[in-house]
Coordinates of C-alpha atoms in Angstrom, one line a residue:
M14 CA 94.7 129.3 153.4
S15 CA 92.5 131.3 151.6
F16 CA 89.4 133.1 152.9
P17 CA 87.0 131.0 154.6
D18 CA 83.8 130.6 152.8
K19 CA 80.1 130.7 154.7
A20 CA 80.1 127.6 155.9
E21 CA 83.8 127.8 157.2
R22 CA 83.0 130.9 159.0
A23 CA 79.9 129.3 160.7
K24 CA 82.0 126.6 161.7
C25 CA 84.8 128.7 163.2
W26 CA 82.4 131.0 165.2
S27 CA 80.5 128.1 166.3
N28 CA 84.0 126.4 167.6
R29 CA 84.5 129.9 169.2
D30 CA 81.5 129.9 171.0
E31 CA 81.9 126.3 172.2
Y32 CA 85.2 127.1 173.6
W33 CA 84.3 130.5 175.4
K34 CA 81.3 128.8 176.8
C35 CA 83.6 126.0 178.3
L36 CA 85.9 128.8 179.6
D37 CA 83.1 130.5 180.9
E38 CA 81.8 127.4 182.6
N39 CA 85.3 126.0 183.6
A40 CA 87.8 128.8 184.1
P41 CA 85.6 132.4 184.0
K42 CA 88.7 134.6 184.2
H43 CA 91.1 132.3 182.1
S44 CA 93.0 135.0 179.5
S45 CA 94.1 133.3 176.4
T46 CA 96.1 136.4 175.6
S47 CA 98.3 136.0 179.1
G48 CA 99.6 133.0 178.3
E49 CA 97.9 130.8 180.8
K50 CA 97.5 127.4 179.9
V51 CA 94.4 126.3 179.0
P52 CA 92.1 124.4 181.6
S53 CA 91.9 120.8 180.7
A54 CA 88.1 120.6 180.7
C55 CA 88.4 123.2 177.5
Q56 CA 91.5 121.7 175.6
A57 CA 89.7 119.8 172.9
M58 CA 87.5 123.0 172.4
R59 CA 90.5 124.9 172.0
K60 CA 92.0 122.7 169.4
A61 CA 88.9 122.7 167.3
F62 CA 88.7 126.3 167.4
E63 CA 92.3 126.5 166.3
K64 CA 91.8 124.0 163.4
S65 CA 88.5 125.7 162.4
C66 CA 89.7 129.4 162.3
P67 CA 92.5 131.1 160.6
G68 CA 95.2 131.9 162.8
Q69 CA 94.7 135.8 162.7
W70 CA 91.3 135.2 163.6
V71 CA 92.0 133.1 166.7
K72 CA 94.3 136.0 167.8
H73 CA 91.7 138.5 167.4
F74 CA 88.9 136.7 169.0
D75 CA 91.3 135.9 172.0
R76 CA 92.2 139.6 172.5
K77 CA 88.3 140.5 172.0
R78 CA 87.4 138.0 174.7
T79 CA 90.1 139.6 177.0
Y80 CA 89.1 142.8 176.4
E81 CA 85.5 142.1 177.1
Q82 CA 86.6 140.7 180.3
F83 CA 88.1 144.1 180.8
K84 CA 85.2 146.0 180.1
E85 CA 82.9 144.2 182.6
K86 CA 85.8 144.4 185.3
M87 CA 85.8 148.3 184.7
A88 CA 81.8 148.4 184.8
S89 CA 81.7 146.5 188.0
G90 CA 84.2 149.3 189.6
Y91 CA 87.5 148.0 189.0
D92 CA 90.4 150.6 188.5
P93 CA 93.6 149.2 187.2
L94 CA 95.3 152.4 188.4
E95 CA 94.2 151.6 192.2
E96 CA 95.3 148.2 191.8
R97 CA 98.9 149.4 190.4
A98 CA 99.1 152.0 193.4
R99 CA 98.5 148.9 196.1
A100 CA 100.7 146.3 194.1
A101 CA 103.7 149.5 194.1
G102 CA 103.0 150.2 197.7
G103 CA 103.4 147.0 199.0
A104 CA 106.3 146.1 196.8
G105 CA 108.2 149.4 197.3
A106 CA 107.5 150.1 201.0
G107 CA 110.3 151.6 202.9
A108 CA 112.3 152.4 199.8
T109 CA 114.0 155.8 199.2
P110 CA 112.8 157.7 196.3
G111 CA 115.5 158.4 193.6
K112 CA 117.9 155.6 194.9

């Protein structure tokens, strides 16, 4: 695929925005980079997004949305290290260190 011209880029961005809007309305915590299934309400928009954008752009935009979600969580007080410690504490309770 050659580099998209102005009209193709605009179509790509428009389809991306429509898809993201659908996710925000139907599955705000959905992460395309985690391998989660696309919500059924947004599948047609996802296909249009993938069809109108180069594959590398789709990958980039998926990562961008995931990163933006992470930044929002961090701004609201989310601490990934705290979450990891809680998970490890629950799973490893009673375990002997070094064994």
